[in-house]
PDB file of C-alpha atoms in Angstrom:
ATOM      1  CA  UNK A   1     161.344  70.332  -1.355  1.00  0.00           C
ATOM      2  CA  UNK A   2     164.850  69.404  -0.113  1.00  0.00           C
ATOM      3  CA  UNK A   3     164.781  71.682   2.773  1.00  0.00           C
ATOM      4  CA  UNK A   4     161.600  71.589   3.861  1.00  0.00           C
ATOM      5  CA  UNK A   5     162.181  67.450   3.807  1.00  0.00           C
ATOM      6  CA  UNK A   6     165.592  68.337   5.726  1.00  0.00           C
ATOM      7  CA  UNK A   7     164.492  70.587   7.998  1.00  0.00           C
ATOM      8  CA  UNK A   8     161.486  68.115   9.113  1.00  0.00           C
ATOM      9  CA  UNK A   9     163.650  65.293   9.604  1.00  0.00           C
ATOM     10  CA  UNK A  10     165.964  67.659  11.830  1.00  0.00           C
ATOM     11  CA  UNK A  11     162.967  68.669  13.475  1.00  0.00           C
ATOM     12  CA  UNK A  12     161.869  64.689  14.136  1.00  0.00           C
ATOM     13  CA  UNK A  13     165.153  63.887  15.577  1.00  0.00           C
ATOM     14  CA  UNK A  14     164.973  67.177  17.777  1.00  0.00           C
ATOM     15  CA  UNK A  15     161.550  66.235  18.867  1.00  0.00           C
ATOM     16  CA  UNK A  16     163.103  62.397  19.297  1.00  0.00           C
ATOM     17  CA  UNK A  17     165.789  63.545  21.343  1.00  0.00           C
ATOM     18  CA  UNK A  18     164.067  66.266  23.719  1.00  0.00           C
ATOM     19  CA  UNK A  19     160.992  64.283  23.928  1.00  0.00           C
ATOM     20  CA  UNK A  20     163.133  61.391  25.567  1.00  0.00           C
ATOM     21  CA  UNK A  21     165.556  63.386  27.844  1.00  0.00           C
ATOM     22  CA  UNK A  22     162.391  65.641  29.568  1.00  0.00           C
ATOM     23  CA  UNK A  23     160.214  62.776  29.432  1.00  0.00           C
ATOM     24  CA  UNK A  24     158.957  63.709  32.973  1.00  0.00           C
ATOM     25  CA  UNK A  25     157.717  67.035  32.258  1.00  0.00           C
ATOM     26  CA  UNK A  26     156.255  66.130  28.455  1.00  0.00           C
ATOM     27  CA  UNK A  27     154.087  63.094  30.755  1.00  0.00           C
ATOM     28  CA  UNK A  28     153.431  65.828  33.418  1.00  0.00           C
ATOM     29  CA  UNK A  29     152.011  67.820  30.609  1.00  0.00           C
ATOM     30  CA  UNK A  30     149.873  65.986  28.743  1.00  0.00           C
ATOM     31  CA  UNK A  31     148.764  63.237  31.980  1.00  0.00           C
ATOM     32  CA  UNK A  32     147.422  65.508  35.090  1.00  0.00           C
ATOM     33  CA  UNK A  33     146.102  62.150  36.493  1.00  0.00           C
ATOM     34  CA  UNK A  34     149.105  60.672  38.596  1.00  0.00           C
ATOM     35  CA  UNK A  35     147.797  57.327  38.268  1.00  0.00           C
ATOM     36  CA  UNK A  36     148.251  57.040  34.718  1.00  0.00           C
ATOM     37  CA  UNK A  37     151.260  58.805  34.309  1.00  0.00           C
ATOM     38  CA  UNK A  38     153.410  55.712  34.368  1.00  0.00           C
ATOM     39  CA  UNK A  39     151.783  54.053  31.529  1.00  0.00           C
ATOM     40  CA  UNK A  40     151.456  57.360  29.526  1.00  0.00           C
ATOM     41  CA  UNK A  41     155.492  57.635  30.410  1.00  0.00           C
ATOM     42  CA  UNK A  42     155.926  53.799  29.429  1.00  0.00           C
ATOM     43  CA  UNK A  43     153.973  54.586  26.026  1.00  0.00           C
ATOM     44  CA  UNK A  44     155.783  58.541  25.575  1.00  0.00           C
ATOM     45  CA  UNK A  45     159.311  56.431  26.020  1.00  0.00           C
ATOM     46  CA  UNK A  46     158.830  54.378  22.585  1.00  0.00           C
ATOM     47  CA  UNK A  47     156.388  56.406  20.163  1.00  0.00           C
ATOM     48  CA  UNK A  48     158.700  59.813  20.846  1.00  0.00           C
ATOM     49  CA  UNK A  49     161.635  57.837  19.386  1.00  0.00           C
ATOM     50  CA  UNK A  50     159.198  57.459  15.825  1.00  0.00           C
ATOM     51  CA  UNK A  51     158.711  61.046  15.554  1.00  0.00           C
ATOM     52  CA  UNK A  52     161.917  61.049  12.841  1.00  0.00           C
ATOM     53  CA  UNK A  53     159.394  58.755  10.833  1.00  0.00           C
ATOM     54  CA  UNK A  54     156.053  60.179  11.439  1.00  0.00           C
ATOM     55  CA  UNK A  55     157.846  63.762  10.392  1.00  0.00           C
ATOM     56  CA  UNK A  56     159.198  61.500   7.143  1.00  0.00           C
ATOM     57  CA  UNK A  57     156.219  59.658   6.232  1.00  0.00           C
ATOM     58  CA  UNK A  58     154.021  62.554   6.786  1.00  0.00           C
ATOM     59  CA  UNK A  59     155.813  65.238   5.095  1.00  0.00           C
ATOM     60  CA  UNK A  60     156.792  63.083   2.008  1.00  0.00           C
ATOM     61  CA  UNK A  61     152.849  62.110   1.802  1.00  0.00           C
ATOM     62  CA  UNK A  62     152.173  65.517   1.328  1.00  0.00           C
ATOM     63  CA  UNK A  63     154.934  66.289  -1.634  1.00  0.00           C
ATOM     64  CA  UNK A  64     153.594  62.907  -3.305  1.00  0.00           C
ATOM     65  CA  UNK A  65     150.063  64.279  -2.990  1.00  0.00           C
ATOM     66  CA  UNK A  66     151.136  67.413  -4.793  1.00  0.00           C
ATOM     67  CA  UNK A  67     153.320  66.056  -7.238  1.00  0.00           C
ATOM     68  CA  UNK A  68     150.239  64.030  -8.292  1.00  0.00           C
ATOM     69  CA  UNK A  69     150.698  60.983  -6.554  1.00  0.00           C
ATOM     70  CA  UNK A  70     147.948  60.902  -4.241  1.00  0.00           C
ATOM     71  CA  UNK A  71     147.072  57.037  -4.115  1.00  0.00           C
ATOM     72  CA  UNK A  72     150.358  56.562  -3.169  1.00  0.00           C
ATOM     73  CA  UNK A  73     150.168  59.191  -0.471  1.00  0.00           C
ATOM     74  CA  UNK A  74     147.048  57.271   1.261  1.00  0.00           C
ATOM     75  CA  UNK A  75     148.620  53.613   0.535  1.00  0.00           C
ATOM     76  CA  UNK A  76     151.456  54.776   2.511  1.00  0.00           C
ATOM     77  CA  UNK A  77     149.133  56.231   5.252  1.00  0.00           C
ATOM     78  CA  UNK A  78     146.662  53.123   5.309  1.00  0.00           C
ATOM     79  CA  UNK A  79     149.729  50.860   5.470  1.00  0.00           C
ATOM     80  CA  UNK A  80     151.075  52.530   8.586  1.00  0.00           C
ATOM     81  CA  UNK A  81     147.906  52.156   9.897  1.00  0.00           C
ATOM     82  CA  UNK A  82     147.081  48.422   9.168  1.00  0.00           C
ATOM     83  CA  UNK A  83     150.910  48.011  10.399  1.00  0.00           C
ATOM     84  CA  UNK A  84     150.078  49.307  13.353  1.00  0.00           C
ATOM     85  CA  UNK A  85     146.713  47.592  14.477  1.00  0.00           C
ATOM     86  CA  UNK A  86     148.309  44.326  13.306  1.00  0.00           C
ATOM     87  CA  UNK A  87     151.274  45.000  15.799  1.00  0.00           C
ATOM     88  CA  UNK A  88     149.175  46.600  18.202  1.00  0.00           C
ATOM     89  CA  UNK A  89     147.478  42.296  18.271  1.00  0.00           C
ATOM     90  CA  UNK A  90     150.817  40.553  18.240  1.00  0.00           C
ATOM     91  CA  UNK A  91     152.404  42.359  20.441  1.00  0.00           C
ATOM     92  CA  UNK A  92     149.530  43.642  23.164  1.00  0.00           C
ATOM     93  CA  UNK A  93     147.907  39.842  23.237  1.00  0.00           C
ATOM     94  CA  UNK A  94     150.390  37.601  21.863  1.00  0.00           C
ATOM     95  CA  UNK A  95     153.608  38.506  24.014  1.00  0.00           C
ATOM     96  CA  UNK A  96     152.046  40.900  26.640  1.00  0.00           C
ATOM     97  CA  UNK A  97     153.767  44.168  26.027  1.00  0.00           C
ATOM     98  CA  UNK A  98     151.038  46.550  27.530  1.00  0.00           C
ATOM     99  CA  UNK A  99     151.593  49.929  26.105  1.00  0.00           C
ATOM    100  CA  UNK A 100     155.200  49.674  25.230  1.00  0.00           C
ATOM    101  CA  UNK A 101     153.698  47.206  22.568  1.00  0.00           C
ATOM    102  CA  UNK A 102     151.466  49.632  21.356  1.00  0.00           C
ATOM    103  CA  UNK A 103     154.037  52.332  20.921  1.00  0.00           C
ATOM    104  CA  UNK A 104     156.264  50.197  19.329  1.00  0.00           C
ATOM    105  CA  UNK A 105     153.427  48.931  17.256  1.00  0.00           C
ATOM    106  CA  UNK A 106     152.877  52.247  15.969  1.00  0.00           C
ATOM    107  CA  UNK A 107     156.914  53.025  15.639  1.00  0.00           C
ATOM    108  CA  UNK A 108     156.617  49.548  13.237  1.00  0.00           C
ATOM    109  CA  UNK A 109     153.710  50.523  11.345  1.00  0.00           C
ATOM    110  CA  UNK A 110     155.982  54.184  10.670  1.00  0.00           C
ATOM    111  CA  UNK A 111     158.453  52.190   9.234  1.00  0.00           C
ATOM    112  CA  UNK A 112     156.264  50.388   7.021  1.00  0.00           C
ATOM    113  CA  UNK A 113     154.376  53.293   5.942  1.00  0.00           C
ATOM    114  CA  UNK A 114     157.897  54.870   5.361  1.00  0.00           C
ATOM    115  CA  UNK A 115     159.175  52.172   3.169  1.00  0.00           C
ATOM    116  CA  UNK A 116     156.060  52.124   1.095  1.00  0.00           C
ATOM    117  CA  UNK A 117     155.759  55.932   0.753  1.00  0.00           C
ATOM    118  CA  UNK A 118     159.721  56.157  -0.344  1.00  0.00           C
ATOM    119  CA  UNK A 119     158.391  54.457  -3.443  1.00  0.00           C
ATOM    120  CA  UNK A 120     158.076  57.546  -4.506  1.00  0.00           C
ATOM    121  CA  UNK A 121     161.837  58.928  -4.483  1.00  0.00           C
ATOM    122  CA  UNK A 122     162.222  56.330  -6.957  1.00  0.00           C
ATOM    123  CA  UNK A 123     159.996  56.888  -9.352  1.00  0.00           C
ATOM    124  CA  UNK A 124     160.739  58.741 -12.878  1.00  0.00           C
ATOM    125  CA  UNK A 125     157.596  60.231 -12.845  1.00  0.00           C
ATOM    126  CA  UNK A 126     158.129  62.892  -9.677  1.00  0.00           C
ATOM    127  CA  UNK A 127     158.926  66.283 -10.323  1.00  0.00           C
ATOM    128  CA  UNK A 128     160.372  67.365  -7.118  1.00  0.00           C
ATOM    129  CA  UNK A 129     164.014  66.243  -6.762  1.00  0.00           C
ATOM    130  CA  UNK A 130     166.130  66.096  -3.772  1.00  0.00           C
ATOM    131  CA  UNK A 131     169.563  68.173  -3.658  1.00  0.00           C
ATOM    132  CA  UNK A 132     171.872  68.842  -0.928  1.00  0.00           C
ATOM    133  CA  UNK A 133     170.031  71.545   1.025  1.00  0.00           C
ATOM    134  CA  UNK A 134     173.228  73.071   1.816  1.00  0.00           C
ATOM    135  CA  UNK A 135     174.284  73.653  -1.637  1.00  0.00           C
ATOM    136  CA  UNK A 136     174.052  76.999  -1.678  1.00  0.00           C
ATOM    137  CA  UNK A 137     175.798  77.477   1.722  1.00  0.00           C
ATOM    138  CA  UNK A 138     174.619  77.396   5.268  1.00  0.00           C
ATOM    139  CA  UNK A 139     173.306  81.489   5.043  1.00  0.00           C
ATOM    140  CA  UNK A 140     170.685  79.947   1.980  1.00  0.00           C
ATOM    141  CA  UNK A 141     169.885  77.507   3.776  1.00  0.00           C
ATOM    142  CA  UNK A 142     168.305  79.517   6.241  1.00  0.00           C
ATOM    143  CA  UNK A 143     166.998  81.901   4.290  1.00  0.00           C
ATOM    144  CA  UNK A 144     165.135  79.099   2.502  1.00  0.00           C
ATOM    145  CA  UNK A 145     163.978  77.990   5.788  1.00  0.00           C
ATOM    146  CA  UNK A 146     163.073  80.962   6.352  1.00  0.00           C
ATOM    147  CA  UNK A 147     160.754  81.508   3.329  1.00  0.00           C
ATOM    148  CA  UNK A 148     159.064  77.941   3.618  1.00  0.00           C
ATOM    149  CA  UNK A 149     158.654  78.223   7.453  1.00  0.00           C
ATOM    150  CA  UNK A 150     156.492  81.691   6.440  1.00  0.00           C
ATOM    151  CA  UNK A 151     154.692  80.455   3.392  1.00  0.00           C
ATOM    152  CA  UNK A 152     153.808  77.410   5.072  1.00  0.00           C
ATOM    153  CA  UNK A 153     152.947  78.346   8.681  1.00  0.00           C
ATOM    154  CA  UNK A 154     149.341  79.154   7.847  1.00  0.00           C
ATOM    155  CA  UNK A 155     148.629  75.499   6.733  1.00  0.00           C
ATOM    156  CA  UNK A 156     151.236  74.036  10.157  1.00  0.00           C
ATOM    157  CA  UNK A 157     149.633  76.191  12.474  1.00  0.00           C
ATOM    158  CA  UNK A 158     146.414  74.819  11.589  1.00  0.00           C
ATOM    159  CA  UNK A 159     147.282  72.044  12.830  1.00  0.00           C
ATOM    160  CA  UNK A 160     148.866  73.300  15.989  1.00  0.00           C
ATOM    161  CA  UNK A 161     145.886  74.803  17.146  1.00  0.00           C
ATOM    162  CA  UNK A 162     143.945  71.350  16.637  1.00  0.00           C
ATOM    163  CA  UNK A 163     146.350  69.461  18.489  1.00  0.00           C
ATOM    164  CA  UNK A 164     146.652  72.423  21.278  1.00  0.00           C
ATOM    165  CA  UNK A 165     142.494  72.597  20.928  1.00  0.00           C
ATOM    166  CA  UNK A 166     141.977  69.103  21.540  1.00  0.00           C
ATOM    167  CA  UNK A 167     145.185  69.091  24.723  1.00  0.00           C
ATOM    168  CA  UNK A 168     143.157  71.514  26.154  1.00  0.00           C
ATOM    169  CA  UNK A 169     139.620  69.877  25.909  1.00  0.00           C
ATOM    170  CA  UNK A 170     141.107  66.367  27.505  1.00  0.00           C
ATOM    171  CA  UNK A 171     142.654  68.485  29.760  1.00  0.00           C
ATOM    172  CA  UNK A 172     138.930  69.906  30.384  1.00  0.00           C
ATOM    173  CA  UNK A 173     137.391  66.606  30.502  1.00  0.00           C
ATOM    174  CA  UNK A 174     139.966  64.939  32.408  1.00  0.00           C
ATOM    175  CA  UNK A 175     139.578  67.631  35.005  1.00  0.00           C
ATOM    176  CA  UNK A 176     135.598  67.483  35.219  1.00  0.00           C
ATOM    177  CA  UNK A 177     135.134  64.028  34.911  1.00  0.00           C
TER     178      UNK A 177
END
């Protein structure tokens, strides 16, 4: 539990920080359509700098889930959500943001969903505990990496293929239409 959670959140600030320094290529990637690629660049510049908290909110979900919290686990999720769509209004109509609102909306509603879902942390109930990852020394640490990065790459890389599946249909439909 404690290094998959660390390694996550080291991946989320990796994804943060890369995502914002080759900004251009990332928009040149996923926007083929040089007329949008400003807004998708203006929207990419605020919601890569919530990946730290989507990694968070997501991953912890999941442990909750597991550890047989699962309403709290889809309270934290719906939260984020309603956050979001609620932000997505104030700040789209109500001060004129365009899509940096919206990314920021959905960067807000992370942080609400990550509040709620660290309810969980605190509870006496949990099983799973969080210790220093690095107890055991930097060589265990990897090696525990290791291990969760191969038990758990069947269930990620599902996931991977969606999101590369559904790149490469917009990219498809984009292109045709």
């Amino acid at each position: 539990f404690s290094v998959s959670m660390t390694v996550l959140m080291i991946f989320g600030v990796l994804v943060a920080a890369f995502g914002t320094f080759l900004r251009g290529p990332l928009v040149s990637f996923l926007c083929h359509d040089e007329a949008l690629r400003a807004d998708v660049s203006e929207y990419c510049s605020v919601l890569v700098l919530g990946m730290p908290l989507l990694c968070y909110i997501m991953s912890l979900s999941y442990f909750a889930r597991s550890d047989g919290s699962p309403k709290l686990s889809f309270q934290a999720v719906l939260i984020s959500n309603l956050i979001n769509l609620t932000m997505d209004i104030v700040l789209m109509k109500f001060f004129g943001m365009g899509l940096k609102g919206a990314a920021l909306a959905t960067v807000i509603g992370y942080v609400g969903g990550s509040a709620w879902i660290s309810r969980y942390l605190l509870s006496g109930d949990r099983q799973l505990r969080i210790v220093s990852a690095f107890s055991a020394g930097i060589g265990q640490f990897f090696s525990y990496t290791w291990k969760v990065c191969v038990k758990g790459f069947p269930t990620a890389s599902t996931q991977l293929y969606i999101t590369i599946c559904t790149q490469v249909m917009n990219t498809l439909i984009t292109a045709i239409g």
